[in-house]
XYZ file of C-alpha atoms in Angstrom:
770
model
C 21.045 98.091 -106.346
C 20.695 100.511 -109.494
C 17.770 102.377 -107.453
C 20.253 103.352 -104.722
C 22.935 104.755 -106.475
C 24.184 108.278 -106.778
C 24.049 110.317 -110.111
C 27.813 110.524 -109.425
C 28.399 107.225 -108.559
C 26.494 106.044 -111.783
C 29.073 108.632 -113.764
C 31.590 108.076 -112.208
C 31.168 103.457 -112.656
C 31.183 104.419 -116.295
C 34.300 106.433 -116.387
C 35.850 103.446 -114.549
C 34.598 100.978 -116.702
C 34.947 102.907 -120.219
C 38.317 102.733 -122.429
C 40.568 106.317 -123.222
C 41.995 106.572 -126.179
C 43.856 109.665 -124.319
C 45.189 107.722 -121.772
C 45.851 104.388 -123.402
C 43.408 102.816 -120.522
C 41.410 99.513 -122.352
C 37.325 99.385 -121.532
C 36.331 96.981 -118.604
C 39.139 96.181 -115.637
C 40.760 93.018 -117.111
C 43.186 92.097 -119.419
C 45.344 89.097 -120.600
C 49.383 88.993 -120.074
C 51.916 86.624 -120.850
C 53.821 85.336 -117.960
C 56.785 84.125 -120.099
C 58.959 86.462 -122.523
C 58.853 86.397 -126.295
C 61.400 88.592 -127.061
C 63.286 86.517 -130.228
C 63.469 83.366 -132.200
C 63.614 80.785 -129.499
C 61.317 81.813 -126.975
C 59.094 81.472 -129.831
C 59.996 78.857 -130.870
C 60.131 77.999 -126.933
C 55.969 79.096 -126.589
C 54.614 77.877 -130.252
C 55.585 75.550 -132.453
C 57.947 73.590 -132.806
C 58.570 73.498 -128.971
C 55.098 73.403 -128.035
C 54.176 69.997 -129.103
C 56.899 69.035 -125.928
C 54.207 70.061 -123.759
C 50.884 68.950 -126.049
C 52.494 65.199 -125.852
C 53.742 65.033 -121.672
C 50.229 65.967 -120.720
C 48.369 63.338 -123.257
C 50.679 60.913 -121.773
C 49.777 62.593 -118.116
C 47.352 64.320 -117.782
C 47.681 65.474 -114.245
C 51.138 67.104 -115.895
C 48.354 70.031 -116.902
C 48.719 71.391 -113.581
C 52.053 72.106 -114.188
C 52.599 73.072 -118.132
C 49.559 75.568 -118.203
C 47.890 77.686 -116.373
C 44.610 75.414 -115.662
C 45.881 74.571 -111.766
C 45.503 78.705 -110.928
C 42.365 79.627 -113.646
C 38.248 79.232 -112.827
C 35.744 80.318 -114.793
C 32.902 82.925 -113.842
C 30.084 81.546 -115.440
C 26.422 82.815 -116.079
C 23.050 83.252 -117.845
C 22.043 86.685 -116.515
C 19.404 85.332 -114.797
C 19.648 86.808 -111.794
C 22.110 89.080 -111.395
C 22.512 91.319 -108.275
C 19.663 93.198 -107.387
C 19.086 93.985 -111.404
C 17.334 90.469 -111.834
C 17.413 88.457 -115.593
C 19.216 90.916 -117.472
C 20.855 88.826 -120.155
C 24.036 87.394 -120.197
C 25.795 90.452 -122.075
C 24.034 93.103 -119.571
C 26.060 90.799 -116.819
C 29.471 91.189 -117.767
C 30.389 93.853 -116.281
C 29.407 91.728 -112.718
C 31.349 88.675 -114.131
C 34.792 91.364 -115.128
C 34.170 92.577 -111.229
C 34.321 89.175 -109.657
C 37.311 87.949 -111.668
C 38.913 90.906 -110.663
C 38.034 89.927 -106.859
C 39.130 86.647 -107.303
C 42.885 88.129 -108.716
C 43.255 90.831 -106.278
C 42.475 88.670 -103.074
C 43.702 85.331 -103.840
C 45.763 85.133 -107.080
C 43.579 83.494 -109.113
C 43.584 84.054 -113.049
C 39.792 84.152 -114.099
C 37.782 83.978 -117.620
C 34.949 85.372 -117.579
C 32.005 83.896 -119.559
C 28.848 84.638 -120.177
C 26.551 82.281 -121.593
C 23.389 82.685 -123.977
C 21.265 80.009 -122.704
C 18.497 79.724 -120.133
C 17.420 75.773 -120.670
C 19.030 73.876 -117.646
C 19.598 71.300 -119.512
C 21.359 73.067 -122.191
C 23.479 75.350 -119.598
C 24.736 71.989 -118.149
C 26.215 70.723 -121.791
C 27.494 74.043 -121.905
C 29.518 73.871 -118.161
C 30.163 70.226 -118.502
C 32.232 70.577 -122.019
C 34.535 73.463 -120.372
C 36.238 70.951 -117.830
C 39.662 70.576 -119.735
C 40.346 74.339 -119.686
C 40.164 75.050 -115.888
C 40.879 74.294 -112.844
C 37.312 75.199 -111.300
C 33.742 76.987 -111.829
C 32.219 79.497 -109.991
C 29.148 80.158 -111.458
C 27.005 82.827 -110.722
C 23.598 85.054 -111.034
C 21.708 82.039 -112.269
C 17.984 82.199 -111.062
C 16.972 79.535 -109.023
C 15.916 76.535 -108.428
C 17.969 76.310 -112.378
C 20.820 77.243 -110.051
C 20.735 74.485 -108.128
C 19.904 71.353 -110.520
C 22.543 72.828 -112.761
C 25.189 72.944 -109.558
C 23.825 69.841 -109.115
C 24.248 67.943 -112.247
C 27.487 69.671 -112.709
C 29.650 68.755 -109.941
C 28.192 64.711 -110.114
C 29.747 65.007 -113.430
C 32.920 67.309 -113.647
C 36.152 66.074 -111.734
C 37.102 69.848 -110.720
C 35.361 72.217 -108.108
C 32.173 73.380 -109.125
C 30.505 76.483 -106.866
C 27.892 78.482 -107.201
C 28.452 81.379 -104.576
C 25.244 82.599 -104.316
C 24.263 79.546 -102.176
C 27.286 78.529 -100.500
C 29.253 81.961 -100.160
C 26.166 83.726 -98.230
C 25.685 80.358 -96.463
C 29.551 79.790 -95.348
C 29.895 83.872 -93.974
C 25.987 83.358 -92.672
C 27.470 80.205 -90.596
C 30.517 81.394 -89.432
C 27.766 84.630 -88.059
C 25.527 82.159 -86.005
C 27.924 79.812 -84.797
C 29.715 83.254 -83.047
C 26.574 84.848 -82.190
C 25.354 81.401 -80.585
C 28.265 80.672 -78.684
C 27.861 84.249 -76.955
C 24.164 83.336 -76.707
C 24.935 80.242 -74.634
C 23.262 78.200 -77.131
C 23.702 74.977 -78.975
C 22.523 74.718 -83.267
C 20.853 71.339 -82.550
C 18.645 73.519 -79.866
C 17.737 76.791 -81.742
C 14.360 77.610 -83.677
C 15.422 79.038 -87.381
C 13.184 80.892 -89.289
C 13.800 82.172 -92.746
C 12.218 85.472 -94.678
C 13.221 84.469 -98.052
C 13.651 80.389 -100.081
C 15.691 81.432 -103.145
C 19.187 79.765 -103.801
C 21.267 81.620 -101.003
C 18.760 81.190 -98.079
C 18.180 77.660 -99.325
C 22.208 76.569 -98.798
C 21.731 78.521 -95.720
C 19.676 75.901 -94.222
C 21.705 72.834 -95.688
C 24.827 73.917 -94.511
C 23.290 74.828 -90.945
C 22.080 71.150 -91.527
C 25.404 69.355 -91.954
C 26.582 71.316 -89.440
C 23.915 70.188 -86.365
C 20.834 72.377 -87.313
C 17.707 70.046 -86.765
C 15.389 70.427 -89.619
C 12.732 70.182 -87.781
C 13.329 73.561 -85.983
C 13.682 75.523 -89.333
C 10.564 76.825 -90.074
C 10.983 78.644 -94.246
C 8.835 81.188 -95.398
C 8.358 83.201 -98.519
C 6.664 85.342 -100.577
C 4.208 83.103 -100.818
C 3.420 82.799 -97.220
C 4.841 79.278 -94.734
C 6.688 76.515 -96.618
C 3.994 74.095 -95.922
C 3.731 70.047 -96.373
C 1.261 70.499 -98.767
C 1.909 73.622 -100.151
C 1.615 73.500 -104.284
C 2.996 77.233 -105.446
C 6.881 78.422 -105.838
C 7.399 74.985 -104.354
C 10.518 73.004 -105.374
C 12.111 69.463 -104.447
C 14.678 71.486 -102.828
C 11.986 74.112 -100.737
C 9.963 71.531 -99.622
C 12.604 69.591 -97.375
C 12.108 72.249 -95.384
C 8.175 72.200 -95.442
C 6.672 71.715 -92.169
C 3.490 70.172 -90.899
C 1.241 72.935 -89.480
C -1.686 75.694 -89.791
C 0.227 78.567 -90.049
C 0.842 80.692 -92.887
C 2.871 83.885 -92.207
C 6.106 85.065 -91.060
C 4.522 86.772 -88.234
C 2.613 83.617 -86.571
C 6.132 81.297 -86.977
C 8.355 83.529 -85.079
C 7.451 83.092 -81.777
C 10.544 81.832 -79.580
C 13.075 81.517 -82.386
C 16.606 81.924 -81.343
C 18.303 82.549 -85.119
C 16.374 84.522 -87.805
C 17.547 84.710 -91.462
C 16.743 87.161 -93.982
C 17.414 86.937 -97.846
C 13.912 88.670 -98.772
C 12.596 92.087 -99.009
C 13.290 95.510 -97.141
C 11.224 95.893 -93.829
C 9.889 92.345 -93.483
C 10.355 92.268 -90.124
C 9.076 94.153 -87.793
C 9.607 95.295 -84.305
C 6.703 93.242 -82.265
C 8.125 89.787 -83.924
C 11.714 91.145 -82.764
C 10.045 91.049 -79.700
C 8.890 87.658 -79.388
C 12.183 85.440 -80.406
C 14.076 84.105 -78.164
C 16.090 86.339 -75.830
C 19.653 87.061 -77.361
C 18.246 86.096 -80.904
C 20.186 86.267 -83.604
C 18.638 88.239 -86.736
C 20.472 87.833 -90.225
C 19.139 90.907 -91.738
C 20.969 90.572 -95.041
C 18.223 92.110 -97.704
C 20.282 95.386 -99.841
C 20.065 98.221 -99.429
C 17.043 98.121 -97.130
C 17.384 95.422 -94.979
C 14.524 93.148 -93.511
C 14.656 95.595 -90.174
C 17.362 98.216 -89.132
C 19.835 97.192 -86.685
C 18.558 99.956 -84.114
C 14.835 99.559 -84.462
C 15.768 95.446 -83.278
C 18.049 96.181 -80.857
C 15.217 98.460 -79.494
C 12.860 95.319 -79.680
C 15.048 93.218 -78.190
C 17.938 95.129 -77.089
C 20.317 91.738 -76.402
C 19.976 91.093 -79.839
C 22.830 90.182 -81.912
C 22.959 91.442 -85.730
C 23.511 91.379 -89.350
C 23.349 92.868 -92.550
C 24.594 92.717 -96.041
C 25.497 96.528 -95.591
C 28.881 97.896 -94.693
C 27.550 100.728 -92.682
C 26.510 98.677 -90.075
C 29.253 96.066 -87.930
C 28.745 93.003 -89.058
C 28.493 92.938 -92.194
C 27.777 89.695 -94.516
C 30.294 89.985 -97.460
C 31.008 86.891 -99.527
C 34.444 88.303 -100.486
C 35.059 87.116 -96.967
C 35.645 83.916 -98.046
C 34.673 82.611 -102.516
C 38.254 83.705 -103.299
C 39.934 81.758 -100.705
C 38.085 78.934 -101.178
C 38.874 78.326 -104.265
C 42.634 78.939 -103.516
C 42.552 76.097 -101.073
C 40.957 73.823 -103.411
C 42.907 74.439 -106.276
C 46.075 74.883 -104.282
C 45.525 70.581 -103.765
C 44.049 70.117 -106.520
C 40.690 69.117 -105.822
C 37.690 67.569 -107.896
C 35.626 69.096 -106.147
C 34.445 71.936 -102.781
C 32.129 69.841 -100.926
C 30.533 69.702 -97.379
C 33.730 68.976 -95.525
C 35.977 72.333 -96.956
C 32.596 74.361 -96.330
C 32.351 73.508 -92.491
C 36.307 74.106 -92.832
C 35.696 77.749 -93.937
C 32.818 78.068 -91.234
C 35.116 76.855 -88.547
C 38.458 79.137 -90.124
C 36.134 82.580 -90.603
C 34.999 81.933 -87.022
C 37.832 81.089 -85.282
C 39.211 84.398 -86.648
C 37.045 86.740 -85.473
C 37.262 85.245 -81.879
C 41.230 85.884 -82.795
C 42.685 88.738 -80.603
C 44.613 91.617 -83.758
C 47.633 90.726 -84.288
C 50.136 93.244 -84.185
C 50.376 93.801 -87.755
C 47.073 94.067 -88.208
C 46.528 96.252 -84.811
C 48.784 98.491 -86.889
C 47.053 98.344 -90.193
C 43.746 99.296 -88.612
C 45.366 102.527 -86.167
C 46.322 100.659 -83.172
C 42.506 99.255 -82.488
C 41.943 96.547 -80.908
C 39.044 94.118 -82.527
C 37.135 92.519 -79.813
C 34.988 89.308 -80.436
C 31.804 90.251 -79.463
C 28.339 90.785 -81.008
C 29.463 94.092 -82.827
C 32.791 91.743 -83.778
C 31.172 88.176 -85.070
C 32.458 87.787 -88.574
C 36.360 89.383 -89.181
C 36.412 92.323 -91.418
C 37.014 91.464 -95.461
C 39.962 93.624 -94.903
C 41.212 91.564 -92.389
C 45.061 90.134 -94.824
C 44.795 86.986 -92.591
C 41.717 85.734 -94.117
C 43.597 83.702 -96.336
C 46.004 82.426 -93.907
C 43.049 80.697 -92.329
C 41.055 79.559 -94.838
C 42.975 78.700 -97.549
C 45.257 76.177 -95.651
C 41.494 75.150 -93.787
C 39.974 74.281 -97.278
C 43.162 72.558 -98.382
C 43.508 70.032 -95.187
C 39.544 69.494 -95.608
C 40.647 68.267 -99.191
C 43.206 66.292 -98.514
C 41.325 64.598 -95.143
C 38.149 63.887 -97.180
C 40.481 62.306 -100.222
C 39.754 64.571 -103.173
C 42.393 66.171 -103.029
C 45.011 65.528 -106.482
C 48.223 66.993 -105.221
C 48.396 67.232 -101.756
C 50.250 69.220 -100.150
C 53.671 67.802 -97.980
C 55.025 71.084 -95.975
C 52.167 73.093 -94.815
C 54.329 75.721 -93.654
C 55.818 76.439 -96.553
C 52.339 76.879 -98.174
C 51.067 79.083 -95.271
C 54.223 80.979 -95.488
C 53.755 81.156 -99.771
C 50.511 82.739 -98.668
C 51.893 85.653 -96.423
C 54.080 86.721 -99.303
C 51.436 86.856 -101.515
C 49.136 89.153 -98.796
C 51.635 92.017 -99.095
C 52.441 91.742 -102.897
C 49.009 91.958 -103.944
C 47.583 95.328 -103.240
C 46.694 94.692 -99.421
C 48.509 97.947 -97.396
C 45.386 100.052 -98.731
C 42.635 97.995 -97.480
C 43.042 98.577 -93.987
C 43.868 101.940 -94.162
C 40.451 102.881 -95.347
C 39.219 100.637 -92.790
C 40.160 102.283 -90.134
C 39.441 105.794 -91.771
C 36.138 104.428 -91.816
C 36.525 103.733 -87.729
C 36.588 107.649 -86.792
C 37.089 110.003 -90.100
C 38.366 112.760 -89.895
C 37.921 116.970 -91.001
C 40.378 116.945 -93.645
C 40.711 120.173 -95.435
C 41.501 121.172 -98.694
C 43.567 123.720 -99.779
C 43.274 123.569 -104.153
C 38.794 123.097 -103.351
C 37.934 124.344 -106.632
C 39.785 121.824 -108.737
C 38.120 118.842 -109.828
C 40.372 116.154 -108.247
C 39.290 117.515 -104.622
C 35.835 117.998 -105.217
C 35.637 113.865 -106.614
C 38.087 113.073 -103.839
C 35.071 114.938 -101.482
C 32.189 113.307 -103.147
C 34.392 109.392 -102.446
C 35.505 110.426 -98.909
C 31.404 111.690 -97.980
C 30.493 108.430 -99.904
C 32.832 106.265 -98.513
C 32.958 107.617 -94.741
C 36.484 108.241 -94.813
C 36.884 111.815 -93.906
C 34.478 115.225 -93.691
C 36.012 116.950 -96.390
C 36.768 120.777 -95.823
C 36.768 122.881 -99.357
C 39.095 125.991 -99.676
C 37.618 128.211 -102.639
C 34.800 130.331 -103.786
C 31.381 128.434 -103.506
C 29.896 130.038 -106.944
C 32.605 128.479 -108.766
C 32.498 124.791 -106.547
C 28.676 124.512 -107.089
C 29.179 124.953 -110.998
C 31.555 122.846 -111.333
C 30.429 120.013 -108.767
C 27.058 120.702 -111.326
C 29.034 120.303 -114.324
C 30.692 116.942 -113.169
C 27.649 115.240 -111.713
C 28.447 115.252 -108.036
C 25.744 115.354 -105.795
C 27.476 117.657 -102.719
C 26.176 120.597 -102.409
C 28.972 122.737 -101.004
C 28.814 124.781 -98.089
C 25.717 122.757 -97.203
C 27.011 118.529 -96.975
C 30.580 120.468 -97.708
C 31.834 123.166 -95.160
C 33.348 126.081 -97.505
C 36.631 128.226 -96.057
C 35.910 131.577 -98.842
C 39.394 133.048 -98.825
C 37.189 136.548 -100.656
C 34.715 136.363 -96.844
C 34.798 134.266 -94.072
C 34.181 134.728 -90.305
C 37.691 133.798 -88.990
C 39.807 136.224 -91.487
C 40.796 138.495 -88.563
C 41.499 135.194 -86.473
C 43.770 133.502 -89.490
C 45.513 136.731 -89.932
C 46.559 136.663 -86.241
C 47.660 133.643 -86.316
C 49.975 133.941 -89.710
C 51.749 136.547 -87.997
C 52.374 134.981 -84.845
C 53.904 131.655 -86.757
C 55.801 133.368 -89.907
C 55.606 137.446 -87.943
C 59.666 137.127 -87.378
C 60.669 134.663 -90.589
C 59.915 138.246 -92.609
C 55.903 138.364 -92.439
C 54.812 141.983 -92.295
C 51.017 142.075 -91.475
C 50.162 143.894 -94.406
C 51.592 140.626 -96.518
C 50.205 138.498 -93.888
C 47.178 140.531 -94.625
C 47.354 139.321 -98.512
C 48.562 135.957 -97.801
C 45.372 135.410 -95.963
C 43.222 136.320 -99.097
C 45.111 134.376 -101.772
C 47.068 131.652 -100.349
C 45.168 128.590 -100.139
C 48.357 126.432 -98.811
C 48.383 129.401 -95.861
C 45.108 129.016 -95.145
C 44.890 125.242 -94.644
C 47.905 125.376 -92.993
C 46.420 128.133 -90.681
C 42.912 126.065 -90.313
C 44.952 122.399 -89.060
C 46.925 124.660 -86.686
C 43.956 126.338 -85.144
C 41.492 123.122 -85.159
C 39.715 123.863 -87.246
C 40.753 121.095 -89.187
C 43.123 117.778 -88.706
C 44.456 117.286 -92.326
C 45.733 118.863 -94.659
C 46.213 118.157 -98.768
C 47.258 120.314 -100.266
C 49.699 120.512 -103.849
C 47.146 119.969 -107.145
C 48.609 123.378 -108.348
C 51.884 125.002 -107.694
C 55.617 123.816 -106.948
C 56.479 121.918 -103.849
C 59.050 123.388 -102.183
C 57.344 126.191 -101.952
C 54.133 125.268 -100.202
C 56.701 123.074 -97.744
C 57.788 126.425 -96.794
C 54.363 127.649 -95.893
C 53.447 124.603 -94.156
C 56.906 124.686 -92.436
C 56.115 127.998 -91.610
C 52.848 127.565 -89.990
C 52.695 123.753 -88.824
C 56.569 123.669 -88.351
C 58.212 120.199 -87.474
C 57.258 117.656 -84.722
C 59.643 118.196 -81.475
C 61.518 114.909 -82.531
C 61.829 115.199 -86.503
C 64.842 116.822 -87.470
C 63.857 117.269 -90.471
C 61.226 117.313 -93.409
C 61.374 114.382 -95.881
C 59.104 112.353 -98.389
C 58.152 108.820 -98.312
C 56.546 107.791 -101.675
C 54.150 104.541 -101.571
C 54.254 102.108 -104.834
C 52.139 99.715 -105.609
C 52.671 97.204 -108.260
C 51.574 93.756 -108.765
C 54.942 92.696 -107.540
C 54.343 94.439 -103.621
C 54.364 97.666 -101.955
C 57.045 99.699 -101.898
C 58.582 102.534 -100.205
C 61.096 104.867 -101.275
C 62.510 107.967 -99.672
C 63.453 111.006 -99.679
C 61.560 111.650 -102.867
C 61.408 115.749 -103.098
C 62.742 116.692 -100.047
C 66.631 117.226 -99.180
C 68.928 117.087 -102.161
C 71.664 115.676 -101.134
C 71.070 114.340 -97.445
C 74.243 113.690 -95.014
C 74.545 109.961 -93.407
C 72.777 111.765 -90.337
C 69.734 112.957 -92.099
C 69.707 109.713 -94.606
C 69.575 107.419 -91.083
C 66.872 109.880 -89.764
C 64.755 110.078 -93.319
C 64.936 105.801 -92.624
C 63.941 106.058 -89.468
C 60.869 108.363 -90.077
C 60.230 105.995 -92.745
C 60.043 103.054 -91.168
C 57.497 104.519 -88.810
C 55.249 105.335 -91.357
C 55.632 101.815 -92.657
C 54.624 100.365 -90.177
C 51.103 102.388 -90.111
C 50.748 100.755 -92.887
C 50.852 97.542 -91.008
C 54.284 96.223 -92.306
C 57.624 95.494 -90.786
C 59.670 97.620 -91.978
C 62.425 96.021 -94.025
C 65.592 99.156 -94.758
C 67.752 99.297 -97.571
C 70.530 101.873 -97.784
C 70.877 101.696 -101.294
C 73.992 102.428 -103.524
C 76.068 101.630 -106.671
C 78.195 99.713 -104.222
C 77.366 96.361 -102.621
C 78.712 96.133 -98.906
C 82.331 98.043 -99.428
C 82.597 96.912 -103.320
C 83.078 100.919 -104.001
C 84.745 103.645 -101.675
C 82.998 106.629 -103.305
C 82.127 109.591 -101.170
C 77.927 108.125 -101.546
C 78.771 104.667 -100.496
C 80.791 105.906 -97.591
C 77.758 108.321 -96.825
C 75.167 105.361 -96.621
C 77.839 103.052 -94.997
C 78.479 105.792 -92.124
C 73.886 105.761 -92.463
C 74.142 102.270 -91.453
C 76.378 103.073 -88.866
C 74.373 105.419 -86.659
C 70.974 103.357 -87.442
C 72.917 100.125 -85.615
C 73.320 102.774 -82.774
C 69.801 104.281 -82.361
C 67.653 102.142 -83.460
C 69.141 98.550 -82.848
C 66.153 96.355 -84.031
C 65.423 97.847 -87.029
C 65.574 95.558 -89.846
C 68.552 97.484 -91.610
C 71.362 96.700 -94.152
C 73.565 98.123 -96.838
C 74.937 99.829 -98.876
C 73.837 97.803 -101.092
C 72.640 98.124 -105.184
C 68.907 97.864 -106.178
C 68.256 94.368 -107.462
C 70.098 93.272 -103.603
C 68.131 94.410 -101.979
C 65.116 93.334 -103.739
C 66.112 89.553 -104.483
C 66.930 87.790 -101.404
C 68.742 84.825 -102.901
C 71.378 87.514 -104.203
C 71.687 89.299 -100.845
C 72.538 85.512 -99.676
C 75.705 85.077 -101.502
C 76.673 88.192 -101.850
C 76.968 88.970 -97.716
C 75.329 86.002 -96.124
C 75.689 87.698 -93.069
C 72.854 90.698 -94.144
C 70.808 91.585 -90.961
C 68.015 91.531 -93.875
C 65.644 89.037 -94.524
C 63.386 88.496 -98.000
C 62.594 91.675 -99.726
C 63.428 95.028 -98.793
C 60.344 97.590 -98.553
C 61.677 100.678 -97.947
C 64.456 102.135 -100.488
C 66.572 105.032 -98.447
C 68.640 106.738 -101.425
C 71.768 108.557 -101.397
C 70.325 111.903 -102.811
C 67.120 113.395 -104.319
C 67.761 112.897 -107.851
C 68.407 109.079 -107.241
C 65.592 109.067 -105.369
C 62.774 111.298 -107.749
C 63.901 108.984 -110.747
C 63.782 106.040 -109.138
C 60.218 106.679 -107.680
C 58.867 107.928 -111.257
C 60.669 105.266 -113.562
C 58.806 102.618 -111.051
C 55.648 104.044 -111.612
C 55.545 104.597 -115.495
C 57.729 101.055 -115.984
C 55.336 98.948 -114.101
C 52.054 101.038 -114.176
C 51.979 100.827 -110.245
C 49.506 102.344 -108.469
C 51.234 105.614 -106.108
C 50.305 106.892 -102.734
C 52.035 109.965 -101.909
C 54.382 111.520 -101.274
C 53.750 111.873 -97.271
C 54.954 114.087 -95.469
C 57.125 112.884 -92.608
C 57.908 115.001 -90.092
C 55.550 117.750 -90.182
C 53.986 118.051 -86.234
C 50.483 118.155 -87.643
C 49.491 115.916 -90.516
C 49.881 117.758 -94.121
C 50.898 116.516 -97.416
C 51.818 117.968 -100.269
C 50.221 115.970 -103.409
C 52.179 116.801 -107.081
C 50.433 117.941 -109.895
C 49.852 114.894 -112.418
C 48.094 113.725 -109.018
C 44.449 111.793 -109.973
C 41.347 111.793 -108.098
C 42.083 108.762 -107.111
C 45.455 109.365 -105.692
C 43.821 112.408 -103.264
C 41.405 109.944 -102.469
C 43.792 107.755 -101.256
C 46.141 110.178 -99.391
C 42.577 111.199 -97.396
C 42.615 108.313 -95.743
C 46.234 108.036 -95.327
C 45.794 111.438 -93.647
C 43.128 110.352 -91.721
C 45.165 107.665 -90.203
C 47.839 110.051 -89.580
C 45.723 112.421 -87.504
C 43.856 109.422 -85.589
C 47.447 108.129 -84.134
C 49.957 111.647 -83.721
C 52.291 112.845 -86.245
C 55.495 110.185 -87.547
C 57.957 109.885 -84.867
C 61.291 107.733 -85.573
C 60.599 103.988 -83.905
C 62.698 103.101 -80.909
């Protein structure tokens, strides 16, 4: 892993992990937060002595109450001894801690599961077993991680036997589940039965053996499985690098190499080293073979080589830049979610098989309207290049967790069975859009069809860093406006690896062959708005926002980003001069997305119109709703006020009521209501008490304000108090994608808006919903 890392990514990763006294950021990726108030003496008495004794007594009398009175049932240990950390090997438990923190972040982000990462300085398997088993009172589940084979088998086997909570070695079983789902679908397309296919592996470590064990559980025949590793074929009588788990697959054969056993293979499973599967070997495999070349960063065979040798081959890798990525994040958070939610005593084979079936079935499902919108209107079709779902598909938790929970109940290992699965699935659905998933499909859609994004502030550190990320992530082709020699010096200073003018197109205001064309276009667009020829020549030399807008208007770029310096309205004036309004847009407005721990909320209009009239409020709501749909969400619109449904009769309250009447007429299908206070918009139970007939269901996710002061103040307060991740402001209404950020934006914020701009350019300008 380390050898394939760019210098910029290495530097950025260290900055990402390091604390900062300037910003108050703490080192690492995790912190612990209290979930109950502790603001007065009574809170203290309830949280600790003497009140805590009541909870202790209750658990002592009935241990199952720990699930109701403590965090235990939503708490998982991610535990390692650091003997097999990613591609880094035996680097020890302390050096492995960043990986465990990262795994903890994935658990929390994807499934809402709390994690303590535990790094244990113990390499003796028997003593490690004692350490793990002693942790049972603390946790609802144990995720073993990065423990080398064969000790990982021994530790998991012993701990599963002794402990009454799930113990799951993800390196083994997470990989096995995704592999099994891919093979299930690949064999269906090939018209083959798992029980009849020949399977050949390269690699016989923990993941490979777990894959084979699960495939046998699902119907593969042991006699059809051929295992190879660094010592060659696993054959009966071999002594080198053999153990009791690998010996199960030893064949009675004189063959000794991968090349000798590959003939007629239907499935190649590679969990070994790059380049070991040669094209001539692929050519000798069965028709329509499954090739899972999962070594990273270099697969056992590159997909183009495999397909050239066998055009009907279906290929999976461990890389995100090829179709069918086998990525454990597809399953492990959701398997634990389902297991914890029924207080399962283990994760058994039936539960793993249920996860396999759920993942395989999801890949065969047509994209829902929500998912299709989230992916820029793309309909993902099941086929050789789509055997497994995208890691960004928000439906993963909705399919896998209930399937695992049901399997636990069916096999009698669920101590707290779910009574109402419909309510459970609704609860999971609410989590999906509380957890920041909103940006994931946007980035995925951007990768599918990158566009040219021009950065007006190309010499700014944030734009340079965003350009580097855009290149590495494959979300956009960046174009930078600025002086090449300045960019080159700064890129080198910041440790960036791209070369301005070589890897990234540069527009140099001081010397660009398109200068005369840009001047002529500027005069054409703004000549009747007070711009003289002399003024045009000066502006096109000196104003990077105008240059960016001209590039987009002329077709030299697909979208623009500006505003890292200067005033918002100055930038908007130039965009209006050059690009102008979309034909269906009555005016400009801005939408600010704030992603909080509670959910994702869009606020409008946060930057443009100081005191809109009712028609403008309605227009802004409609434009905002269409933009919300671009994120794969159903807009739920609240028209905000100091008044609740006519409780006050001030001018601003009347304006919001009039806006509602307009929306009811022009957009009857839009889920919108008002006027209402902010707490009513976000609290369905309170809204139900005030107005049971309200058309708005659940929490509002698009908040429309009566004036600019309210919208902008609310945005900045929520952003600061909730430590929210801001995306935007998103300029709505321009004829072509153009976005004006603010001087406080971070490099990460520029990257987020780059993805938004790309997706917007893929599907056209934002227009009101019909």
